[in-house]
Amino acid sequence: MGEPIIQVDDLYKSYGAVEAVRGVSFAVAEGEVFGLLGPNGAGKTSCVEILEGLRTPDRGKVRVCGLDPETSGDQFKEKIGAVLQSTALPDKLRVKEAIELFAKFYRKRANTDELLRRFQLDEKRDAFYSHLSGGQKQRLALAMALVNDPEVVFLDEPTAGLDPQVRREIYDIIEELKRGKKTVLLTTHYIEEAERLCDRVAIVDHGRVIAEGTPRELKQKSAGTTRIEVRLARPLSDGMLGRLDGVASSREFEGMYVLHSARPPQTIVALVKQLEAENNELQSLEMFSPSLEDVFIELTGRRLRE
Amino acid sequence: MNALKHTWTLTKIRIRLAMRNRAFFFFSLAMPLIFLVGAVVFFGRHTEWVGYILGAMLTTTVMGSFWGLSVQLVTFREQGILRRFRLPPVGAGPMLASSILSNYFMALPVVVIEILVCRWVLHMQSWGNLWAIFVLVTIGSATFSSLGLIVASVTNTMQETQMINNLIWMAFLFLSGATIPLAIFPQWMQRVALFIPAQYLATGLESAATKASTPYEVLEDFLALALGFWVAFEVSRQLFRWEPEAKLPRRAKLWVLAALVPFLLFGTWESVWGTRLNRVNTNYQTLRMTPSGARQSPADK
């Protein structure tokens, strides 16, 4: 990696007794899409809001485009764009007015009509903010994040709460940013999002980065195992699953057993035999190829959305 | 330079947003005119009193900015709208100044309508001194808007804002002389009123409307309001919060006391050396002694 455009060193942030960020460090290269992946409350938003200059860190060093977000003022704000997790606009503000209004605050401005077309908001240009759907509001937020043609774009959970189709539309937009070589820092708790969009991912849990790398590198950490999720009629005896042929690890989550197996066919045969012997019934069985979810489970013993 | 440009940009959009809000039309345009109609019914043909009523009406209209701005700012903060404005290079100054300016520009047409209705419909005996009225309306609007912005900064929820607003608003309304003539209050209450910002606006506007006082003659009222505006705006800038969860430290609320300092100074000066209360009482008695007023003053009704 060349000179990083975002550099975070040993970052700490607490809210009263709650330590939201505990020694986070990472770097993002220019033109890279970097993801902070973690469950809700992991400290992702605190990190990104410190990088946006909206929060003051307790400790640690942060540089974005070579500037300190906290002290660089307008010079810093000119260089970044952001979609915040919790924000809104006045109900009676029209779509085009919102983009034009925010564009006027910057020295460098993108073309409003082009943004409206690019984000499929052309037909809604005169609609009030309160009349937009969730997806349209999010597309508007993305358009507003680009009104100053920023060097770095921060996207904090840009698809949270949106239905799958709208989420895919947002993915297309982010992929377009990626093709345009924009530096993007994205926070998410969706595995699919991180795997599809990010060049590199940092997995964050309890305020710490617990793994970092490209999605492929991270998935290789789960040792090429396949995840098998089974539901049974009755609970199993302790440790039985771990002794099955090919099983690398096994855990129970809310009545469901999750196995990681290097040899799935053998594991399934062994499981069925064992269930027959114990007079137990298989209610469901699903198999998944290795994903970042598996990496998270292996590292934390929990599922990402617990 | 950028701050001025951003202030103007925000002012224009705020005016546009207000014009799309039905509540704004009711509270800012319809309500004052309803009060004026009420005044017509109440005063009948006592034209000598119309200037006095105009002063009171203008005071209430100008003071209305206090309510509107605090409620709007708290709503914007609670809804997370303010935090979106924190990302671009816009500081607290343009955000606050644009609130004050937009409020002022929206109050001006109402002021003009009130003056025209008083002169043409209620047959006010003269135009008063329009220049002095304009100066006082301008500085008064800025002062009360700034006081509203302070309330918005020290309260965390809409409920808190409305509670505090109600308390202050009552004091403004009843101790300024804008609703009940100050002259009919006991002496001690009149003295308390000298420390109320609204008093300076009400007395100045009454004087400009009834006696056609020049800007120079209402200089003291202007200075009290101007100093009050300067301090209140600075305090509101210091206390301004973008984030809904950013709670104000308790000691920061002491800043609020600073906003009262100009009126404490002017109130003390008036109590010891001033002639304001004499003028207020004399003006009221003079009106009562006019032919129609002698028969029955509004307060005696």
Coordinates of C-alpha atoms in Angstrom, one line a residue:
Chain A
M1 CA 0.0 0.0 0.0
G2 CA 1.3 3.5 -0.9
E3 CA 0.7 6.5 1.4
P4 CA -2.7 5.8 3.1
I5 CA -5.4 8.4 2.6
I6 CA -7.0 7.3 5.9
Q7 CA -4.8 6.5 8.8
V8 CA -6.1 5.4 12.2
D9 CA -3.8 4.6 15.1
D10 CA -4.7 3.3 18.5
L11 CA -8.1 5.0 18.6
Y12 CA -10.1 5.1 21.8
K13 CA -13.6 6.5 22.5
S14 CA -15.8 6.1 25.6
Y15 CA -19.3 7.4 26.4
G16 CA -19.4 7.5 30.2
A17 CA -18.6 4.0 31.4
V18 CA -19.1 2.4 27.9
E19 CA -15.9 1.9 26.0
A20 CA -17.1 2.1 22.4
V21 CA -13.7 2.1 20.6
R22 CA -10.7 0.3 22.2
G23 CA -7.5 0.7 20.4
V24 CA -8.6 0.6 16.8
S25 CA -6.0 0.9 14.1
F26 CA -6.2 0.6 10.3
A27 CA -5.2 2.3 7.1
V28 CA -7.0 2.8 3.8
A29 CA -5.2 3.3 0.5
E30 CA -6.4 5.9 -2.1
G31 CA -9.1 4.4 -4.4
E32 CA -9.8 1.5 -2.0
V33 CA -13.2 0.5 -0.7
F34 CA -12.6 -0.4 2.9
G35 CA -15.2 -2.0 5.1
L36 CA -15.7 -2.0 8.9
L37 CA -17.8 -5.1 9.4
G38 CA -19.3 -5.9 12.8
P39 CA -22.5 -6.3 14.8
N40 CA -24.5 -3.4 16.1
G41 CA -22.8 -1.7 19.0
A42 CA -19.3 -2.9 17.8
G43 CA -18.0 0.7 17.7
K44 CA -18.1 1.2 13.9
T45 CA -20.2 4.4 13.9
S46 CA -18.0 5.9 16.6
C47 CA -14.9 5.2 14.5
V48 CA -16.4 6.7 11.3
E49 CA -17.8 9.7 13.1
I50 CA -14.4 10.5 14.5
L51 CA -13.0 10.2 11.0
E52 CA -15.7 12.6 9.8
G53 CA -14.8 15.1 12.5
L54 CA -18.2 14.8 14.2
R55 CA -16.8 13.3 17.4
T56 CA -13.6 13.8 19.4
P57 CA -11.5 10.8 20.2
D58 CA -10.3 10.2 23.8
R59 CA -7.0 9.0 22.5
G60 CA -5.3 8.0 19.3
K61 CA -4.3 9.6 16.0
V62 CA -6.5 10.0 13.0
R63 CA -5.5 11.4 9.6
V64 CA -7.8 11.8 6.5
C65 CA -6.2 13.2 3.4
G66 CA -3.3 14.1 5.6
L67 CA -5.5 16.3 7.8
D68 CA -6.7 16.0 11.4
P69 CA -10.5 16.0 11.1
E70 CA -10.9 17.6 14.5
T71 CA -8.7 20.7 13.9
S72 CA -8.6 21.1 10.1
G73 CA -12.0 22.8 9.8
D74 CA -13.3 23.8 6.4
Q75 CA -10.2 22.5 4.5
F76 CA -11.0 19.0 5.8
K77 CA -14.8 19.3 5.1
E78 CA -14.2 20.2 1.5
K79 CA -12.4 16.9 1.0
I80 CA -15.0 14.5 2.4
G81 CA -18.5 13.4 1.7
A82 CA -20.6 11.2 4.0
V83 CA -23.9 9.3 4.5
L84 CA -24.7 9.4 8.2
Q85 CA -26.5 6.6 9.9
S86 CA -29.1 8.7 11.7
T87 CA -30.0 11.9 10.0
A88 CA -32.8 13.6 8.1
L89 CA -33.8 16.7 6.1
P90 CA -36.7 19.1 6.6
D91 CA -39.9 17.5 5.4
K92 CA -40.8 20.3 3.0
L93 CA -37.4 20.4 1.3
R94 CA -37.5 19.3 -2.4
V95 CA -35.0 16.8 -3.7
K96 CA -33.4 19.2 -6.1
E97 CA -33.3 22.0 -3.5
A98 CA -31.5 19.7 -1.1
I99 CA -28.7 18.8 -3.5
E100 CA -28.4 22.5 -4.7
L101 CA -28.4 23.7 -1.1
F102 CA -25.6 21.5 0.1
A103 CA -23.6 22.0 -3.1
K104 CA -23.6 25.8 -2.4
F105 CA -21.6 25.2 0.8
Y106 CA -18.6 23.9 -1.1
R107 CA -16.0 25.5 -3.4
K108 CA -15.9 22.4 -5.7
R109 CA -19.4 21.4 -6.9
A110 CA -20.8 18.5 -8.9
N111 CA -23.5 19.1 -11.4
T112 CA -26.9 18.9 -9.8
D113 CA -28.8 17.5 -12.8
E114 CA -26.1 14.9 -13.4
L115 CA -26.4 13.8 -9.8
L116 CA -30.2 13.5 -10.1
R117 CA -29.8 11.4 -13.2
R118 CA -27.0 9.2 -11.8
F119 CA -29.0 8.4 -8.6
Q120 CA -32.3 7.9 -10.5
L121 CA -33.9 10.9 -8.7
D122 CA -34.7 12.8 -11.9
E123 CA -38.4 12.0 -11.7
K124 CA -38.5 12.9 -8.0
R125 CA -36.6 16.2 -8.4
D126 CA -39.6 18.3 -7.2
A127 CA -40.8 15.9 -4.5
F128 CA -40.7 16.8 -0.9
Y129 CA -38.3 14.9 1.3
S130 CA -41.2 13.6 3.4
H131 CA -42.8 12.0 0.2
L132 CA -39.7 9.9 -0.6
S133 CA -39.5 6.1 0.1
G134 CA -36.7 4.8 2.3
G135 CA -34.6 3.8 -0.8
Q136 CA -35.1 7.2 -2.4
K137 CA -34.1 9.0 0.8
Q138 CA -30.9 6.9 0.9
R139 CA -30.2 7.6 -2.8
L140 CA -30.6 11.3 -2.0
A141 CA -28.2 10.9 0.9
L142 CA -25.7 9.3 -1.4
A143 CA -26.1 12.1 -4.0
M144 CA -25.6 14.7 -1.3
A145 CA -22.5 13.0 -0.1
L146 CA -21.0 13.6 -3.6
V147 CA -22.1 17.2 -4.2
N148 CA -18.5 18.4 -3.6
D149 CA -16.9 15.6 -5.6
P150 CA -15.0 14.4 -2.4
E151 CA -11.7 12.6 -2.2
V152 CA -13.0 10.3 0.5
V153 CA -16.6 9.1 1.0
F154 CA -17.8 7.7 4.4
L155 CA -20.9 5.5 4.2
D156 CA -22.3 4.5 7.6
E157 CA -24.6 1.5 7.2
P158 CA -25.9 2.8 3.9
T159 CA -28.3 -0.1 3.4
A160 CA -29.5 -0.7 7.0
G161 CA -33.3 -1.2 7.1
L162 CA -33.7 -1.2 3.3
D163 CA -35.4 -4.1 1.5
P164 CA -33.2 -6.4 -0.6
Q165 CA -34.0 -4.9 -3.9
V166 CA -33.2 -1.3 -2.8
R167 CA -30.1 -2.7 -1.1
R168 CA -29.0 -4.0 -4.5
E169 CA -29.6 -0.7 -6.1
I170 CA -27.4 1.0 -3.5
Y171 CA -24.7 -1.7 -4.1
D172 CA -24.7 -0.8 -7.8
I173 CA -24.1 2.9 -6.8
I174 CA -21.2 2.0 -4.5
E175 CA -19.8 -0.3 -7.2
E176 CA -19.9 2.7 -9.5
L177 CA -17.9 4.7 -7.0
K178 CA -15.5 1.9 -6.8
R179 CA -15.0 1.9 -10.6
G180 CA -14.5 5.7 -10.4
K181 CA -11.6 5.0 -8.0
K182 CA -13.2 6.9 -5.1
T183 CA -11.9 6.1 -1.7
V184 CA -14.8 4.7 0.3
L185 CA -15.0 3.7 4.0
L186 CA -18.1 1.7 4.5
T187 CA -19.5 0.3 7.8
T188 CA -21.9 -2.6 7.7
H189 CA -23.3 -5.6 9.5
Y190 CA -24.3 -7.3 6.3
I191 CA -21.8 -10.0 5.3
E192 CA -23.0 -10.0 1.6
E193 CA -22.3 -6.2 1.5
A194 CA -18.8 -6.5 2.8
E195 CA -17.9 -9.4 0.5
R196 CA -19.4 -7.9 -2.6
L197 CA -18.2 -4.3 -2.2
C198 CA -15.1 -4.1 -0.2
D199 CA -11.5 -4.5 -1.4
R200 CA -10.5 -5.0 2.3
V201 CA -12.4 -5.5 5.4
A202 CA -11.7 -5.0 9.1
I203 CA -13.9 -7.1 11.4
V204 CA -14.8 -5.1 14.5
D205 CA -16.2 -6.5 17.7
H206 CA -16.5 -4.8 21.1
G207 CA -14.6 -1.8 20.0
R208 CA -11.6 -3.7 18.6
V209 CA -10.4 -4.8 15.2
I210 CA -10.3 -8.6 15.5
A211 CA -9.3 -9.4 11.9
E212 CA -8.3 -7.5 8.8
G213 CA -7.6 -8.4 5.2
T214 CA -9.3 -8.9 1.8
P215 CA -12.5 -10.9 2.0
R216 CA -10.7 -13.8 0.3
E217 CA -7.8 -13.7 2.8
L218 CA -10.3 -13.6 5.7
K219 CA -12.3 -16.5 4.4
Q220 CA -9.1 -18.6 4.0
K221 CA -8.7 -18.1 7.8
S222 CA -11.7 -20.4 8.2
A223 CA -9.5 -23.1 6.8
G224 CA -11.7 -23.8 3.8
T225 CA -14.4 -25.4 5.9
T226 CA -18.1 -25.6 4.9
R227 CA -20.7 -24.4 7.4
I228 CA -23.5 -26.9 8.1
E229 CA -26.5 -25.7 10.1
V230 CA -28.8 -28.3 11.5
R231 CA -32.0 -28.3 13.5
L232 CA -32.9 -31.4 15.5
A233 CA -36.0 -32.6 17.2
R234 CA -34.2 -33.1 20.5
P235 CA -31.0 -31.7 22.0
L236 CA -27.8 -33.7 21.5
S237 CA -25.5 -35.1 24.0
D238 CA -22.5 -32.8 24.9
G239 CA -19.6 -32.8 22.5
M240 CA -21.1 -35.4 20.1
L241 CA -21.1 -33.2 17.1
G242 CA -17.4 -32.3 17.5
R243 CA -16.5 -35.9 17.3
L244 CA -18.2 -36.5 13.9
D245 CA -16.0 -37.2 10.9
G246 CA -14.5 -34.1 9.3
V247 CA -15.9 -31.6 11.9
A248 CA -13.4 -28.8 12.7
S249 CA -15.7 -27.0 15.2
S250 CA -19.2 -27.0 16.4
R251 CA -21.4 -24.5 18.3
E252 CA -25.1 -24.2 19.3
F253 CA -27.0 -20.9 18.6
E254 CA -30.6 -20.7 19.8
G255 CA -31.5 -24.3 19.3
M256 CA -29.5 -24.6 16.0
Y257 CA -26.2 -26.5 15.7
V258 CA -23.5 -24.9 13.5
L259 CA -20.7 -27.2 12.3
H260 CA -17.6 -26.3 10.3
S261 CA -16.5 -29.3 8.3
A262 CA -13.6 -30.0 6.0
R263 CA -15.4 -33.0 4.5
P264 CA -19.1 -32.2 4.4
P265 CA -20.4 -35.5 2.8
Q266 CA -18.7 -37.6 5.4
T267 CA -19.9 -35.4 8.2
I268 CA -23.5 -35.6 7.0
V269 CA -23.4 -39.4 6.8
A270 CA -21.9 -39.6 10.2
L271 CA -24.5 -37.2 11.6
V272 CA -27.4 -39.2 10.2
K273 CA -26.1 -42.4 11.6
Q274 CA -25.6 -40.9 15.0
L275 CA -29.1 -39.5 15.0
E276 CA -30.5 -42.9 14.1
A277 CA -28.6 -44.4 17.0
E278 CA -29.9 -41.8 19.4
N279 CA -33.4 -42.1 18.0
N280 CA -33.3 -38.3 17.2
E281 CA -34.8 -36.6 14.1
L282 CA -33.3 -34.2 11.6
Q283 CA -35.6 -31.2 11.1
S284 CA -33.5 -29.2 8.7
L285 CA -30.0 -29.1 7.3
E286 CA -28.4 -26.3 5.3
M287 CA -24.9 -26.0 3.9
F288 CA -23.0 -22.8 3.2
S289 CA -19.7 -22.2 1.5
P290 CA -17.1 -20.3 3.7
S291 CA -18.1 -16.6 4.3
L292 CA -17.0 -13.7 6.6
E293 CA -19.8 -14.9 8.9
D294 CA -17.8 -18.0 9.6
V295 CA -14.7 -16.0 10.2
F296 CA -16.7 -13.9 12.7
I297 CA -18.1 -17.0 14.4
E298 CA -14.7 -18.6 14.7
L299 CA -13.1 -15.4 16.2
T300 CA -15.9 -14.5 18.6
G301 CA -18.0 -17.6 19.1
R302 CA -21.1 -15.5 18.1
R303 CA -23.1 -14.8 15.0
L304 CA -22.7 -11.4 13.5
R305 CA -26.3 -10.4 14.1
E306 CA -26.7 -11.6 17.6
Chain B
M1 CA -17.1 36.2 3.2
N2 CA -18.1 32.5 3.0
A3 CA -20.0 32.8 6.3
L4 CA -22.1 35.7 4.8
K5 CA -22.7 33.7 1.7
H6 CA -23.8 30.6 3.7
T7 CA -26.0 32.7 5.9
W8 CA -27.8 34.2 2.9
T9 CA -28.2 30.7 1.3
L10 CA -29.7 29.3 4.5
T11 CA -31.9 32.3 5.0
K12 CA -33.5 31.9 1.6
I13 CA -34.1 28.2 2.1
R14 CA -35.6 28.8 5.6
I15 CA -38.0 31.4 4.2
R16 CA -39.0 28.9 1.5
L17 CA -39.6 26.2 4.0
A18 CA -41.7 28.4 6.2
M19 CA -43.8 29.5 3.3
R20 CA -44.7 25.8 2.8
N21 CA -45.8 25.4 6.4
R22 CA -49.4 26.0 7.2
A23 CA -48.7 26.4 10.9
F24 CA -46.4 29.3 10.0
F25 CA -49.3 31.1 8.1
F26 CA -51.6 30.6 11.0
F27 CA -49.3 31.7 13.9
S28 CA -47.4 34.4 12.1
L29 CA -49.9 35.9 9.7
A30 CA -53.4 35.0 10.7
M31 CA -53.1 35.2 14.5
P32 CA -51.8 38.8 14.6
L33 CA -54.6 39.9 12.3
I34 CA -57.2 38.0 14.4
F35 CA -55.9 40.0 17.4
L36 CA -56.2 43.2 15.3
V37 CA -59.9 42.4 14.5
G38 CA -60.4 41.7 18.2
A39 CA -59.0 45.2 18.9
V40 CA -61.4 46.7 16.4
V41 CA -64.3 45.1 18.3
F42 CA -62.8 46.1 21.7
F43 CA -62.0 49.7 20.9
G44 CA -64.7 50.7 18.5
R45 CA -64.1 54.3 17.5
H46 CA -61.5 55.3 20.1
T47 CA -59.0 56.3 17.5
E48 CA -56.7 58.0 20.1
W49 CA -55.9 54.5 21.4
V50 CA -55.0 53.0 18.1
G51 CA -51.4 54.0 18.1
Y52 CA -51.1 52.6 21.6
I53 CA -52.7 49.3 20.3
L54 CA -50.4 49.3 17.3
G55 CA -47.3 49.5 19.6
A56 CA -48.6 46.5 21.6
M57 CA -49.5 44.5 18.5
L58 CA -46.1 45.1 16.9
T59 CA -44.4 44.1 20.2
T60 CA -46.3 40.8 20.3
T61 CA -45.5 40.2 16.6
V62 CA -41.8 40.8 17.1
M63 CA -41.6 38.8 20.3
G64 CA -43.2 35.9 18.5
S65 CA -39.8 35.1 17.0
F66 CA -38.8 34.0 20.4
W67 CA -41.3 31.0 20.3
G68 CA -40.8 30.1 16.6
L69 CA -37.1 29.8 16.6
S70 CA -36.6 27.9 19.7
V71 CA -39.2 25.3 18.7
Q72 CA -37.7 25.0 15.2
L73 CA -34.2 24.6 16.3
V74 CA -35.0 21.9 18.9
T75 CA -37.1 20.0 16.3
F76 CA -34.3 20.1 13.8
R77 CA -31.8 18.8 16.4
E78 CA -34.2 16.1 17.7
Q79 CA -34.8 14.9 14.1
G80 CA -31.1 14.8 13.3
I81 CA -31.4 17.5 10.7
L82 CA -28.8 19.7 12.3
R83 CA -26.1 17.0 12.2
R84 CA -26.4 16.8 8.4
F85 CA -25.6 20.5 8.3
R86 CA -22.5 19.8 10.3
L87 CA -20.8 17.9 7.5
P88 CA -20.3 20.8 5.0
P89 CA -18.2 23.8 5.9
V90 CA -21.1 25.7 7.6
G91 CA -20.5 26.8 11.2
A92 CA -22.9 27.6 14.0
G93 CA -22.8 31.3 13.2
P94 CA -24.4 31.1 9.7
M95 CA -27.0 28.5 11.0
L96 CA -28.0 30.8 13.9
A97 CA -27.8 34.1 11.9
S98 CA -29.9 32.6 9.1
S99 CA -32.6 31.7 11.7
I100 CA -32.7 35.3 12.9
L101 CA -32.7 36.8 9.4
S102 CA -35.4 34.6 7.9
N103 CA -37.5 35.2 10.9
Y104 CA -37.1 38.9 10.5
F105 CA -37.9 38.9 6.8
M106 CA -41.0 36.9 7.5
A107 CA -42.1 39.2 10.3
L108 CA -41.7 42.4 8.2
P109 CA -44.9 41.9 6.0
V110 CA -46.9 41.3 9.1
V111 CA -45.6 44.5 10.6
V112 CA -46.5 46.4 7.5
I113 CA -50.0 44.9 7.4
E114 CA -50.6 45.8 11.0
I115 CA -49.5 49.4 10.5
L116 CA -51.8 49.7 7.4
V117 CA -54.8 48.2 9.1
C118 CA -54.3 50.5 12.1
R119 CA -54.0 53.6 9.9
W120 CA -56.6 52.8 7.2
V121 CA -59.1 50.5 9.0
L122 CA -58.8 51.7 12.6
H123 CA -58.2 55.3 11.6
M124 CA -55.0 55.7 13.6
Q125 CA -54.5 59.5 13.9
S126 CA -51.0 59.6 12.4
W127 CA -48.4 57.2 10.9
G128 CA -46.2 57.5 14.0
N129 CA -42.5 57.6 13.3
L130 CA -42.1 54.8 10.8
W131 CA -38.3 55.0 10.8
A132 CA -38.2 54.6 14.5
I133 CA -40.7 51.7 14.3
F134 CA -38.6 50.0 11.6
V135 CA -35.4 50.4 13.7
L136 CA -37.0 48.9 16.8
V137 CA -38.8 46.1 14.9
T138 CA -35.4 45.2 13.4
I139 CA -33.4 45.1 16.5
G140 CA -36.2 43.7 18.6
S141 CA -36.7 40.8 16.2
A142 CA -32.9 40.0 16.4
T143 CA -32.9 40.2 20.2
F144 CA -35.9 38.0 20.8
S145 CA -34.8 35.5 18.1
S146 CA -31.5 35.2 19.9
L147 CA -33.2 34.7 23.2
G148 CA -35.2 31.9 21.6
L149 CA -32.0 30.3 20.3
I150 CA -30.6 30.3 23.8
V151 CA -33.7 28.5 25.1
A152 CA -33.2 26.0 22.2
S153 CA -29.6 25.4 23.2
V154 CA -30.2 24.8 26.9
T155 CA -33.2 22.5 26.5
N156 CA -32.9 18.9 25.5
T157 CA -36.4 18.0 24.4
M158 CA -39.4 19.7 22.8
Q159 CA -41.3 19.3 26.1
E160 CA -38.6 21.2 28.1
T161 CA -38.5 23.9 25.4
Q162 CA -42.3 24.5 25.5
M163 CA -42.3 24.6 29.3
I164 CA -39.5 27.2 29.5
N165 CA -41.0 29.1 26.6
N166 CA -44.3 29.4 28.3
L167 CA -42.8 30.7 31.5
I168 CA -40.7 33.3 29.8
W169 CA -43.5 34.2 27.3
M170 CA -45.9 34.9 30.1
A171 CA -43.5 37.3 31.7
F172 CA -42.8 39.0 28.4
L173 CA -46.5 39.4 27.6
F174 CA -47.8 40.6 30.9
L175 CA -44.9 42.6 32.2
S176 CA -44.0 44.4 29.0
G177 CA -47.2 46.4 28.8
A178 CA -48.0 44.7 25.4
T179 CA -51.2 43.1 26.7
I180 CA -52.1 45.0 29.9
P181 CA -50.9 48.6 30.2
L182 CA -48.0 48.7 32.6
A183 CA -49.4 51.8 34.2
I184 CA -52.2 50.0 35.9
F185 CA -49.9 47.6 37.7
P186 CA -48.7 48.3 41.3
Q187 CA -45.5 50.2 41.7
W188 CA -43.4 47.2 42.6
M189 CA -44.5 45.2 39.5
Q190 CA -43.6 48.2 37.4
R191 CA -40.1 48.1 38.8
V192 CA -39.8 44.4 38.1
A193 CA -40.8 45.1 34.5
L194 CA -37.8 47.3 34.1
F195 CA -35.6 44.2 34.0
I196 CA -37.7 42.5 31.3
P197 CA -36.3 42.7 27.7
A198 CA -39.8 43.0 26.3
Q199 CA -40.3 46.2 28.3
Y200 CA -37.8 48.1 26.1
L201 CA -39.4 47.0 22.9
A202 CA -43.0 47.7 24.1
T203 CA -42.2 51.2 25.4
G204 CA -40.1 52.1 22.4
L205 CA -42.7 51.0 19.9
E206 CA -45.6 52.6 21.9
S207 CA -43.7 55.9 21.9
A208 CA -42.9 55.7 18.2
A209 CA -46.5 54.9 17.3
T210 CA -48.3 57.2 19.6
K211 CA -46.0 60.2 19.9
A212 CA -44.1 59.8 16.7
S213 CA -40.8 59.6 18.7
T214 CA -37.7 59.8 16.5
P215 CA -35.0 57.1 16.5
Y216 CA -33.0 59.4 18.7
E217 CA -35.8 59.7 21.2
V218 CA -36.0 55.9 21.5
L219 CA -32.2 55.5 21.6
E220 CA -32.2 54.0 25.1
D221 CA -34.7 51.3 24.1
F222 CA -32.6 50.6 21.0
L223 CA -29.4 50.4 23.0
A224 CA -30.9 48.0 25.5
L225 CA -32.2 45.8 22.8
A226 CA -29.0 46.0 20.7
L227 CA -26.7 45.1 23.7
G228 CA -29.2 42.4 24.6
F229 CA -29.0 41.0 21.0
W230 CA -25.2 41.1 20.9
V231 CA -24.8 39.2 24.2
A232 CA -27.7 36.8 23.5
F233 CA -26.4 35.9 20.0
E234 CA -22.9 35.3 21.3
V235 CA -24.2 33.1 24.2
S236 CA -26.4 31.1 21.8
R237 CA -23.4 30.6 19.5
Q238 CA -21.4 29.3 22.5
L239 CA -24.1 27.0 23.6
F240 CA -25.2 25.7 20.2
R241 CA -25.4 21.9 19.8
W242 CA -25.6 20.0 16.6
E243 CA -26.2 16.6 18.0
P244 CA -29.4 15.4 19.8
E245 CA -27.4 13.4 22.3
A246 CA -24.9 16.1 23.1
K247 CA -26.1 17.2 26.5
L248 CA -25.1 20.6 27.9
P249 CA -22.9 20.5 31.0
R250 CA -24.8 22.0 33.9
R251 CA -22.3 24.8 34.4
A252 CA -22.7 25.9 30.8
K253 CA -26.2 26.8 31.7
L254 CA -24.7 29.6 33.7
W255 CA -23.9 31.2 30.4
V256 CA -27.6 31.9 30.2
L257 CA -27.3 34.4 33.0
A258 CA -24.9 36.4 30.9
A259 CA -27.7 37.0 28.4
L260 CA -29.6 38.8 31.1
V261 CA -26.8 41.1 32.1
P262 CA -27.7 44.0 29.7
F263 CA -31.2 44.1 31.0
L264 CA -30.0 43.9 34.6
L265 CA -27.8 46.9 33.9
F266 CA -30.5 48.9 32.1
G267 CA -33.1 47.9 34.7
T268 CA -30.9 49.0 37.6
W269 CA -30.1 52.2 35.8
E270 CA -33.7 52.9 35.1
S271 CA -34.7 52.0 38.7
V272 CA -32.2 54.5 40.2
W273 CA -31.9 57.3 37.7
G274 CA -34.3 56.7 34.9
T275 CA -37.7 58.3 34.0
R276 CA -39.1 55.4 32.0
L277 CA -41.9 54.6 34.5
N278 CA -42.9 58.2 34.7
R279 CA -43.1 58.4 30.9
V280 CA -45.2 55.2 30.7
N281 CA -47.6 56.4 33.4
T282 CA -47.9 59.9 31.9
N283 CA -48.5 58.6 28.4
Y284 CA -51.2 56.3 29.7
Q285 CA -52.9 59.1 31.8
T286 CA -52.8 61.5 28.8
L287 CA -54.5 58.9 26.7
R288 CA -57.2 58.4 29.4
M289 CA -57.8 62.1 29.5
T290 CA -58.5 62.3 25.7
P291 CA -62.2 63.0 25.0
S292 CA -63.0 59.3 24.1
G293 CA -60.5 57.9 26.5
A294 CA -62.0 60.0 29.4
R295 CA -65.3 58.4 28.8
Q296 CA -63.9 54.9 29.0
S297 CA -60.4 53.6 28.6
P298 CA -59.8 50.1 27.3
A299 CA -58.4 49.0 30.6
D300 CA -61.4 50.3 32.4
K301 CA -63.8 48.4 30.3

